[in-house]
Every structure is written in C-alpha cells, then in structure tokens.
Short mmCIF file of C-alpha atoms and ligand atoms in Angstrom, two decimals:
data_model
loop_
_atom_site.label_atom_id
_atom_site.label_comp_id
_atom_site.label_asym_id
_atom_site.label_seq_id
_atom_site.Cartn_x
_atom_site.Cartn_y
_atom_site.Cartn_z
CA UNK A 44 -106.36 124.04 -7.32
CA UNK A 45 -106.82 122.28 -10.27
CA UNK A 46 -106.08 122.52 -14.04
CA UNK A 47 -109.27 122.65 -16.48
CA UNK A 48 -110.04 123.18 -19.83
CA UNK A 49 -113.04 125.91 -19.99
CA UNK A 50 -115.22 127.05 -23.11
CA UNK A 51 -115.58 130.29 -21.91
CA UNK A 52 -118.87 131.23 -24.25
CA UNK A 53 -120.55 130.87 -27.51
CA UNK A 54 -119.23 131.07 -30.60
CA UNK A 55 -115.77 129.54 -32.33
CA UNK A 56 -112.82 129.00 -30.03
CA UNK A 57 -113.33 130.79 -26.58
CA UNK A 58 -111.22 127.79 -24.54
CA UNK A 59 -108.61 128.32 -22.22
CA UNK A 60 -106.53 126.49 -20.18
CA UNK A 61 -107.57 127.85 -16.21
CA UNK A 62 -106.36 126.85 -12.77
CA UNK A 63 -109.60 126.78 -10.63
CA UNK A 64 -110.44 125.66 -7.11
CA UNK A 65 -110.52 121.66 -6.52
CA UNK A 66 -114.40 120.77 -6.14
CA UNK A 67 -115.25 119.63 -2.72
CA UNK A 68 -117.12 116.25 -3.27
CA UNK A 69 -120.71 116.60 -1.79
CA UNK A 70 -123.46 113.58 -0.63
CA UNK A 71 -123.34 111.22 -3.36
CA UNK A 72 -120.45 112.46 -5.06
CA UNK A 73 -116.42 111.26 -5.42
CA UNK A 74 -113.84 113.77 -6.09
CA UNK A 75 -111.38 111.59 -9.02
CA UNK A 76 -108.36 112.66 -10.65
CA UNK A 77 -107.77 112.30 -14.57
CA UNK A 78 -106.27 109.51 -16.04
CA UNK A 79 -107.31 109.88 -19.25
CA UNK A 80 -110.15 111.92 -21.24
CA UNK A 81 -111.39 111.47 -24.56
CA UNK A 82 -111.92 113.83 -27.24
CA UNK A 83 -114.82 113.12 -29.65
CA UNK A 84 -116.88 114.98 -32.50
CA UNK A 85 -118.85 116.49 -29.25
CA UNK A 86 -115.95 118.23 -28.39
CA UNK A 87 -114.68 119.44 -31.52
CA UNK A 88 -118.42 120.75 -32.29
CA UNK A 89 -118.39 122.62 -28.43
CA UNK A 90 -114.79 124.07 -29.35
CA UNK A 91 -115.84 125.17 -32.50
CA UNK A 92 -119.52 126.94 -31.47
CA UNK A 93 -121.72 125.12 -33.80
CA UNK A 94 -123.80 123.99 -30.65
CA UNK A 95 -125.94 127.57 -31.09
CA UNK A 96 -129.75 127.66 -31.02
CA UNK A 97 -131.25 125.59 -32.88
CA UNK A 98 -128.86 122.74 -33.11
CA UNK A 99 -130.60 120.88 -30.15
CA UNK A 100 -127.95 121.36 -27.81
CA UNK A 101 -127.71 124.48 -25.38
CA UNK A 102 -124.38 124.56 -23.54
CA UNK A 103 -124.18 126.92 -20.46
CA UNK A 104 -120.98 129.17 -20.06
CA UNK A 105 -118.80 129.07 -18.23
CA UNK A 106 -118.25 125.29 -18.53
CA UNK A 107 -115.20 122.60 -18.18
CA UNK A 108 -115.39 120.73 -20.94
CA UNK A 109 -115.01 116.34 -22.01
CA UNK A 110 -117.10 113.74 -21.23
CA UNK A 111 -115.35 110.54 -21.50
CA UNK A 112 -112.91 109.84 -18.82
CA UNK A 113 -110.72 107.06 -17.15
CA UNK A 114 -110.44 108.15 -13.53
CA UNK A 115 -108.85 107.16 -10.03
CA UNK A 116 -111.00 108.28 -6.89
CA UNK A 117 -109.06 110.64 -4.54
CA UNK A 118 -112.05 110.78 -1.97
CA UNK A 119 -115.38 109.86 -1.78
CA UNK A 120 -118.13 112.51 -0.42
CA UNK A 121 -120.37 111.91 2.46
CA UNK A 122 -122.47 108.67 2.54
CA UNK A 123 -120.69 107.04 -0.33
CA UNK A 124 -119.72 103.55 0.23
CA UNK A 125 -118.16 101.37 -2.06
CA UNK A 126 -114.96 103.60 -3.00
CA UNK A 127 -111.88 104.03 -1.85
CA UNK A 128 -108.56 106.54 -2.73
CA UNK A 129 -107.03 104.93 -5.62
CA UNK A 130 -109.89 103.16 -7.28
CA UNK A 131 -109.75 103.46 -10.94
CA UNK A 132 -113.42 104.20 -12.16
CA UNK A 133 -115.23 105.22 -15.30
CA UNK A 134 -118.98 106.12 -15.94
CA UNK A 135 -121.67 107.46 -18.40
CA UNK A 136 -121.62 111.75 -18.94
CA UNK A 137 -125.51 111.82 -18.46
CA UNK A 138 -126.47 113.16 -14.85
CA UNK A 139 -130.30 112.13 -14.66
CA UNK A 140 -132.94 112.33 -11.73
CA UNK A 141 -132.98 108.50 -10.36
CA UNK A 142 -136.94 109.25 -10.27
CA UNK A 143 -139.32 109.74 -12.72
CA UNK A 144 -140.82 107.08 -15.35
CA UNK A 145 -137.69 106.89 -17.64
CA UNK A 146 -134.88 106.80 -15.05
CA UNK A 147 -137.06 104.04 -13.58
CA UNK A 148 -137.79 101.83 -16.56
CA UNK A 149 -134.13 101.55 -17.76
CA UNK A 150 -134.20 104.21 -20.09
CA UNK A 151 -132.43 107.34 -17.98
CA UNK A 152 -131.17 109.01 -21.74
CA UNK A 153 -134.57 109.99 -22.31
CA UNK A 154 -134.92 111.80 -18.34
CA UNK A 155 -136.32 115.48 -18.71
CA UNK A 156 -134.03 116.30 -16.09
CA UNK A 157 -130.61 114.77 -17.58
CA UNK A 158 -127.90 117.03 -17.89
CA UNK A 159 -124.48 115.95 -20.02
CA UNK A 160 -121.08 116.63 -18.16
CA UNK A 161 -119.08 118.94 -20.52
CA UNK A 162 -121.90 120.91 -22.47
CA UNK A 163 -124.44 121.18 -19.32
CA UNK A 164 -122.47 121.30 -16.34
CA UNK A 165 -118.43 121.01 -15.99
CA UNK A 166 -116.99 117.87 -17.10
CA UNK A 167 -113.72 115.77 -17.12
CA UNK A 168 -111.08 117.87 -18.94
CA UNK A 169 -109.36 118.89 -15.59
CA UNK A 170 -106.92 117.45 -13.04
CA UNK A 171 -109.79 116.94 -10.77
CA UNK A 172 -113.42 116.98 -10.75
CA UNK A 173 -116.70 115.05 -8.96
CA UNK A 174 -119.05 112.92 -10.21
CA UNK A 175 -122.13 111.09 -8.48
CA UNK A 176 -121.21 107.85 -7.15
CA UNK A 177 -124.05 106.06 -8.52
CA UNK A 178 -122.51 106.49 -12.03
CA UNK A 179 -119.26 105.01 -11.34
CA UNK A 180 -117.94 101.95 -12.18
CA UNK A 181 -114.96 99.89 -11.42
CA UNK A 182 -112.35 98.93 -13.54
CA UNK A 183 -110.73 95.45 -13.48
CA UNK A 184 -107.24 95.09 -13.17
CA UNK A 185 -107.66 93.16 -16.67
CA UNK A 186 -108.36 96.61 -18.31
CA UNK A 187 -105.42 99.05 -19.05
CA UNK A 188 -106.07 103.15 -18.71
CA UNK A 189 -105.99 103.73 -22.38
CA UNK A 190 -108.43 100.94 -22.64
CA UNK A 191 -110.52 102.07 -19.92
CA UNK A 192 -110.53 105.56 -21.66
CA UNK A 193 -112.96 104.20 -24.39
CA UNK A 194 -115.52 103.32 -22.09
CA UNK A 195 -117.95 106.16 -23.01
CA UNK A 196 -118.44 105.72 -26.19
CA UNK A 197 -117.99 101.77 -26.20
CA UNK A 198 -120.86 102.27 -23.89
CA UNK A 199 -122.79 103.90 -26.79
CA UNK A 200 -121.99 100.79 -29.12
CA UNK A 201 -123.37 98.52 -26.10
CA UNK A 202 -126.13 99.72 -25.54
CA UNK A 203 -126.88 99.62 -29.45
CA UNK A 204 -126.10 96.28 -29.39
CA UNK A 205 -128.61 95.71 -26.47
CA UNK A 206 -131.23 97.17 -28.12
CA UNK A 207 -131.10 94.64 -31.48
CA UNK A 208 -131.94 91.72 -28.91
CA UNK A 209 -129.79 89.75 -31.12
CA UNK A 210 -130.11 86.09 -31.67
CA UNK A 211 -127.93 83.42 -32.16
CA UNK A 212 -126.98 83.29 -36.22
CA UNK A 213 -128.01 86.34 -36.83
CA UNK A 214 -126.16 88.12 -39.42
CA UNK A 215 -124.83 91.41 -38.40
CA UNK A 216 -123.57 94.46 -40.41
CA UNK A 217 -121.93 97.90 -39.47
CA UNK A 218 -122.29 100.77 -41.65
CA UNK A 219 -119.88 103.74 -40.52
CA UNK A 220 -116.26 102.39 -39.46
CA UNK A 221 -115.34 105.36 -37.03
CA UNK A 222 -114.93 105.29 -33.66
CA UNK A 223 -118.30 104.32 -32.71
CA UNK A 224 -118.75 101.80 -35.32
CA UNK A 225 -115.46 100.13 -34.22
CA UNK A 226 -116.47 100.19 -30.75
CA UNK A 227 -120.12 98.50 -31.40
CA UNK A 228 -117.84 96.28 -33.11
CA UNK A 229 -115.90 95.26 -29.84
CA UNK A 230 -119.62 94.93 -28.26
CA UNK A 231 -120.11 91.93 -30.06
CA UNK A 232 -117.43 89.40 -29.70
CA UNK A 233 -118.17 85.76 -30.97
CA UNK A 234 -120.71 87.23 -33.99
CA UNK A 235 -120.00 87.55 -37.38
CA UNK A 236 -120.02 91.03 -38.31
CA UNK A 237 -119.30 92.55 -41.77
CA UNK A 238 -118.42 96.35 -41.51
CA UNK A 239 -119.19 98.50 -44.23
CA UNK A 240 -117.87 102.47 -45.36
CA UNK A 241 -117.59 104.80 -48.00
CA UNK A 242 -114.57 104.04 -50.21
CA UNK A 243 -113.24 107.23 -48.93
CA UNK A 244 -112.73 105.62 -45.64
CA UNK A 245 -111.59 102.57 -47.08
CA UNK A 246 -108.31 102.25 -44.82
CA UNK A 247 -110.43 102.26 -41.45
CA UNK A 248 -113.21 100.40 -43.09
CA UNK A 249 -110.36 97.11 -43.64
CA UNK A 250 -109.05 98.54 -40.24
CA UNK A 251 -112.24 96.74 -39.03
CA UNK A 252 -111.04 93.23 -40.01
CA UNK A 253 -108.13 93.86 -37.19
CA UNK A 254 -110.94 94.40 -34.85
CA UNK A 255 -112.86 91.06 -35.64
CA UNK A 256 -114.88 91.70 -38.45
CA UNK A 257 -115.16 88.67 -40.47
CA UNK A 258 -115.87 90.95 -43.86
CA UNK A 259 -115.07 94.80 -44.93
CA UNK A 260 -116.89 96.29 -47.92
CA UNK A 261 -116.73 99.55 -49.27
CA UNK A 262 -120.56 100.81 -50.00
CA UNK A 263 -119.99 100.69 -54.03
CA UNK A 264 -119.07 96.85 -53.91
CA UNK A 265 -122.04 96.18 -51.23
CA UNK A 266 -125.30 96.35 -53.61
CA UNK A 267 -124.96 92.76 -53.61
CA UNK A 268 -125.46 92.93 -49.94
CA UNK A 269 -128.71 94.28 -50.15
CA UNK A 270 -131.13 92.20 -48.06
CA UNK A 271 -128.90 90.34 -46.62
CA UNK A 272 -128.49 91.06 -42.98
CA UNK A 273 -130.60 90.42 -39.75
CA UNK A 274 -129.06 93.56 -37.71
CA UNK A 275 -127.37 96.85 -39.34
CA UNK A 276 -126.24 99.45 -37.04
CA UNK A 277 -125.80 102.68 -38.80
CA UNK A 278 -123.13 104.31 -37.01
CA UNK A 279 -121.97 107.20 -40.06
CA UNK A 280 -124.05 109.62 -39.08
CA UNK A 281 -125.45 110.84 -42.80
CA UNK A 282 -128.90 110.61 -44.14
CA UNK A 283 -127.51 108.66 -47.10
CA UNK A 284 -125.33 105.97 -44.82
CA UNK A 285 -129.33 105.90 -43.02
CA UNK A 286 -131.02 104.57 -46.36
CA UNK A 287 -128.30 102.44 -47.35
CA UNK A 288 -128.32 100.86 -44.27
CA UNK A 289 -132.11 100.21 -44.59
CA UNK A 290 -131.88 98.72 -47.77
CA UNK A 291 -129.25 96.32 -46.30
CA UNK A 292 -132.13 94.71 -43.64
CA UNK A 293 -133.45 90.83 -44.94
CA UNK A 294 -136.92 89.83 -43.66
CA UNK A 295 -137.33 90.51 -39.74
CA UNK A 296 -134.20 92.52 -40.03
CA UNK A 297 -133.46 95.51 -37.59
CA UNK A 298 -132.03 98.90 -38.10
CA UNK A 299 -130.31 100.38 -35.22
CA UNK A 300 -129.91 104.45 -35.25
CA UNK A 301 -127.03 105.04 -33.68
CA UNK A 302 -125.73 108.28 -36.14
CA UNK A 303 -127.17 111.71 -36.09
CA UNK A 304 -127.59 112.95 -39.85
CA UNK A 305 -128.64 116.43 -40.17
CA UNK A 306 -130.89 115.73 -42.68
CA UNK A 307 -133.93 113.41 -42.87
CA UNK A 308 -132.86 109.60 -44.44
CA UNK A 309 -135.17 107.99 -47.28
CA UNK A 310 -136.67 104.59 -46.15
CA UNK A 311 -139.05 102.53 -47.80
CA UNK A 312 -142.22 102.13 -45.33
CA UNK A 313 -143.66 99.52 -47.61
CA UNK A 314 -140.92 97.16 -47.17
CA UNK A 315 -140.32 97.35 -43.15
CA UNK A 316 -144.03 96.25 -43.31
CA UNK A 317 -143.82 93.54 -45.93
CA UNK A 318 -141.17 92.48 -44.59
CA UNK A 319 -141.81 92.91 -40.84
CA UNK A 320 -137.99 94.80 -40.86
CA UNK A 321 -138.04 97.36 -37.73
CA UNK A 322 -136.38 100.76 -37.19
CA UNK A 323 -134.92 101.73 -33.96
CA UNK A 324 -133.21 104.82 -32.35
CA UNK A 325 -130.29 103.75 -29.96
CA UNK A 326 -129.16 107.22 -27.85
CA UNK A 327 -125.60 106.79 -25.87
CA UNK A 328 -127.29 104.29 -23.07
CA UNK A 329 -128.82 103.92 -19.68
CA UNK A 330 -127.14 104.05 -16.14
CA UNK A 331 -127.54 100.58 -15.85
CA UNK A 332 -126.18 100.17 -19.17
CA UNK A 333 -122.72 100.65 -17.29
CA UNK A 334 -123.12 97.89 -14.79
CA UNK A 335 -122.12 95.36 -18.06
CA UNK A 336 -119.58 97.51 -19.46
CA UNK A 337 -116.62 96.44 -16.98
CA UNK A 338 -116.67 92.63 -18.34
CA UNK A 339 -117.67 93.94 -22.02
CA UNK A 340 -114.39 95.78 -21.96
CA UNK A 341 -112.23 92.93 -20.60
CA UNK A 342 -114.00 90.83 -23.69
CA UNK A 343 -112.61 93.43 -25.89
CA UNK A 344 -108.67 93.62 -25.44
CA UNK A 345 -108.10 94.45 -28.95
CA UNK A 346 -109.95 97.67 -28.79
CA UNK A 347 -107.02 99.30 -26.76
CA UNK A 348 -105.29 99.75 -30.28
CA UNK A 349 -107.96 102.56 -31.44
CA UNK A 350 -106.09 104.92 -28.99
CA UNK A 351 -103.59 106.07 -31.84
CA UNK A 352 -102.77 109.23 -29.50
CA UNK A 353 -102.26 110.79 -26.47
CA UNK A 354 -101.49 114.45 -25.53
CA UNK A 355 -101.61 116.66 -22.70
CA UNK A 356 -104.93 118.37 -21.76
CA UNK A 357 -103.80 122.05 -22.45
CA UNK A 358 -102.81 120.50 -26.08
CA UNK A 359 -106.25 119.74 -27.26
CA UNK A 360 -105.95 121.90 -29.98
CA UNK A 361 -103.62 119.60 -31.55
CA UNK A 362 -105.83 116.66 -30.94
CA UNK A 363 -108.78 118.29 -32.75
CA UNK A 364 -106.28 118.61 -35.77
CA UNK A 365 -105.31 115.03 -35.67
CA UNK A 366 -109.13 113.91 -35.58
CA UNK A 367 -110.35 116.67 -38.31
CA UNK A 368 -107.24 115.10 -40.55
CA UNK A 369 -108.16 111.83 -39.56
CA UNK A 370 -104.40 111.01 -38.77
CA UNK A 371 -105.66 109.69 -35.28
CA UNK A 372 -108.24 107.31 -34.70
CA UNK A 373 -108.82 108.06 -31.32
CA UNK A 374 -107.11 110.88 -29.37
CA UNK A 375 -106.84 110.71 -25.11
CA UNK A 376 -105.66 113.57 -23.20
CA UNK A 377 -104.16 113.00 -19.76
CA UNK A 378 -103.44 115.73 -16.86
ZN1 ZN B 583 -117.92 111.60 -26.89
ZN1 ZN B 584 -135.19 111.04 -14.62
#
C-alpha cells in the first residue's frame, strides 16, 4: 500500500489523505518512492477548485495530486534499462505520445495527446508511484534532495532561457521575482541579469541579488530602464507585469512569456516592428529539455536556499498557508 494525497472531485477542498494499492510498474515504466514533492500555484489552484470549465484545465477525479518530485527508483518495469533500486531521479509532469509532429520536433508541450501528472492522471504526492522511464533523469551526487526537488519548475526557467537564444553581452532582465523568476535566474549563471518586481514584493525582489542578480529594481524606480534590455522574461504572471516588460525590450530585444495573466497585456505592435523586438511564448519545456537539466542544476548550488520549508505530505494544508502568506518561498513535502 501506499500513502497518497487525492482530490477527490470538483470544487473547493475535496483532498484526503488515502492509503491505496502500490502501482505495479508496467513496460516503460519505474515504480519510485518520494523524496521530496513540490507544491506550486498548480496545486493550490487544484486544491482550491478554480480549475472548472472554462479555465483551460480539466482535471479528472479521482486523481493523486503534485507534479514536481525528487525520487529514488524502487524497481524498474519490464524492458527498462538504465535504472536500478536506489537511483535518485527526477523528470518533467507532461506524459506525451513520443510520435506525432511536435513530440518529434522538440516541442512535446504542445503534443495533442500530453497529459500532466497531478491534474490528468495521478501524480507524485504519494509514497510511491510510476512514471515512464523515458522521462527520468539522473541526479548527480553533486545535487542534494531539496535541490533536486526544484527541478520541475527550474526546468520551466530553462527552457525559457533556451528559447531567447541568448548571445554573449546580451543584457538580460527578469520581471516577476517568485519562484519561477528565481529559478530562470539560476538558468543563467555567468550573465548579468537585473531582476525586477512590484514594490510590494520588494523583499524577494533584493532576495534576487543573493541568487546572482547583478541589479534589483522595484517597477516604480525602473522607467529609466525602459529600452534597455536585449532579453526580458516575464515571469509575474499579470497582464500589467506583460506590458511593462515589453516596454523594457531595446532594439532586437526579446520578450519571453513565461506568466499566465488572465487578462490580455497591452503591447505596442508598432515598436516590435520598428524596432525588430520579438514576442515569444515559453510553456514549462520539452522532454529533451530534461536531458540538460542534471548539469544546469549542479551550476546552480545556490538555488537549494529557495526551499524555505518542508512538511509532511498529509500536512499540505499548512504548506498552502505558508505560500498564500508568502512566509515560504518554496514549500517540499516528503513521505
Ligand atoms: Zn508546479
Ligand atoms: Zn505527441
């Protein structure tokens, strides 16, 4: 048996801590046991119902919920090679086809067929669970579990990074200091990055500097900025953090969309083509994304700090309350 923790149906609330029977790994897959799970904004939005219609998401009940996870295998399935009991692992939550024209080009986020672990099929907030093999990925001994336990999402700030094809010199700029935006931070060790937040978030946005930034501005002191940077990642999440961020972008400057504002952000057309400036989405990252993400983590020692928690799994209500009240940065639950 295992312990999980199960959104039992729509709506507010609805999760329960439930002893269920230990998956039997099948071809392909590796049956791991916890180490450590993360709780995001995903999470907190499952827990509280507000993936209904419409919101673009449609969760299927019963279902175990989390998505990021630091693992160790306890057996692999038939015809897996390449793990063994005891191998500490992490991978992406997206469970794509391997087949058609987007799982073959690089860009498996976009598959028809993906399905996210923890909203679409059971995920990671259990003693034990499976996962393909072909999503997992080893974990140097250089890399601690708490460490290890950021890998999802620091996969979602690598793969933004990827997709600015940054050059040398290039100036770089972060709007959003949260997780994410800390962790696209880590992704790009030896540039100079400046991170910039609302002077609400002021403490995380200087939190930044202890993460490498070489500058931390607070959006009211950052008109100056304006124009000024060759890559701006817009991590925040609002429409208005979206425009901002536009308006940062010098000639042949790229936005990267990393945030999802519910509402549509105003940017000036006229200047991305004056200017040649480009737009581009970034969403979470591709299965080969997660061959790189081993040595990107071992770059990024410092990051292990953003874990300001850890709890047991059957207290994740507490962990939600330290994220809402922004006490924690980061919050991992273990078994
Ligand atoms: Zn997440
Ligand atoms: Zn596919």
């Amino acid at each position: 048996m295992r312990t999980a923790i199960v959104k039992t149906g729509p709506g507010r609330g609805r999760t329960e801590v439930r002893e269920l029977p230990t998956p039997a790994p099948g071809p392909g897959e590796v049956l791991l046991e916890l180490v450590y799970a993360g709780i995001c904004h995903t999470d907190v939005n499952m827990i509280e119902g507000a993936y209904g219609p419409g919101s673009g998401y449609s969760p299927t009940y019963p279902v175990v919920l989390g998505h990021e996870f630091t693992a160790r295998v306890v057996a692999p399935g038939p015809g897996v090679a390449g793990f063994a009991a005891g191998d500490r692992v992490v991978s992406g939550c997206h469970l794509t086809c391997g087949r058609c024209r987007w799982c073959r080009g690089g860009r498996s986020m976009l598959c028809s067929e993906r399905e996210v672990i923890g909203l679409d099929t059971d995920g990671c907030w259990a003693s034990e669970f499976v996962m393909p093999a072909r999503n997992l990925v080893q974990v140097p001994e250089g890399v601690s579990d708490e460490l290890a336990g950021l890998a999802e999402p620091f996969a979602v700030g690598a793969h933004a990074v990827d997709r600015a094809e940054i050059r040398e010199g290039e100036r770089i700029a972060i709007v959003g200091p949260g997780t994410v935006g800390l962790l696209t931070l880590g992704a790009l060790p030896g540039y100079e990055v400046t991170m910039i937040g609302r002077r609400a978030d002021a403490a995380q946005v200087r939190l930044a500097l202890e993460y490498g930034a070489i500058a931390a501005l607070v959006t009211e002191d950052a008109a100056a900025e304006r124009g000024a940077f060759d890559v701006v990642f817009e991590t925040a999440g609002t429409a208005e953090a979206a425009s901002f961020a536009a308006e940062l972008l010098g000639p042949g400057g790229r936005l990267v969309c990393v945030g999802l504002p519910t509402a549509p952000a105003a940017i000036d057309t006229a200047q991305l083509a004056w200017q040649e400036r480009s737009v581009l989405g970034s969403r979470a990252y591709d299965i080969s994304t997660w061959s790189t993400i081993p040595r990107r983590l071992e770059q990024a020692p410092q990051l292990e700090s953003i874990v300001t928690h850890t709890l047991p799994l059957d207290r994740f209500e507490e962990a939600m309350r330290l994220l809402e009240s922004r006490e924690a940065v980061k919050v991992l639950l273990h078994p």
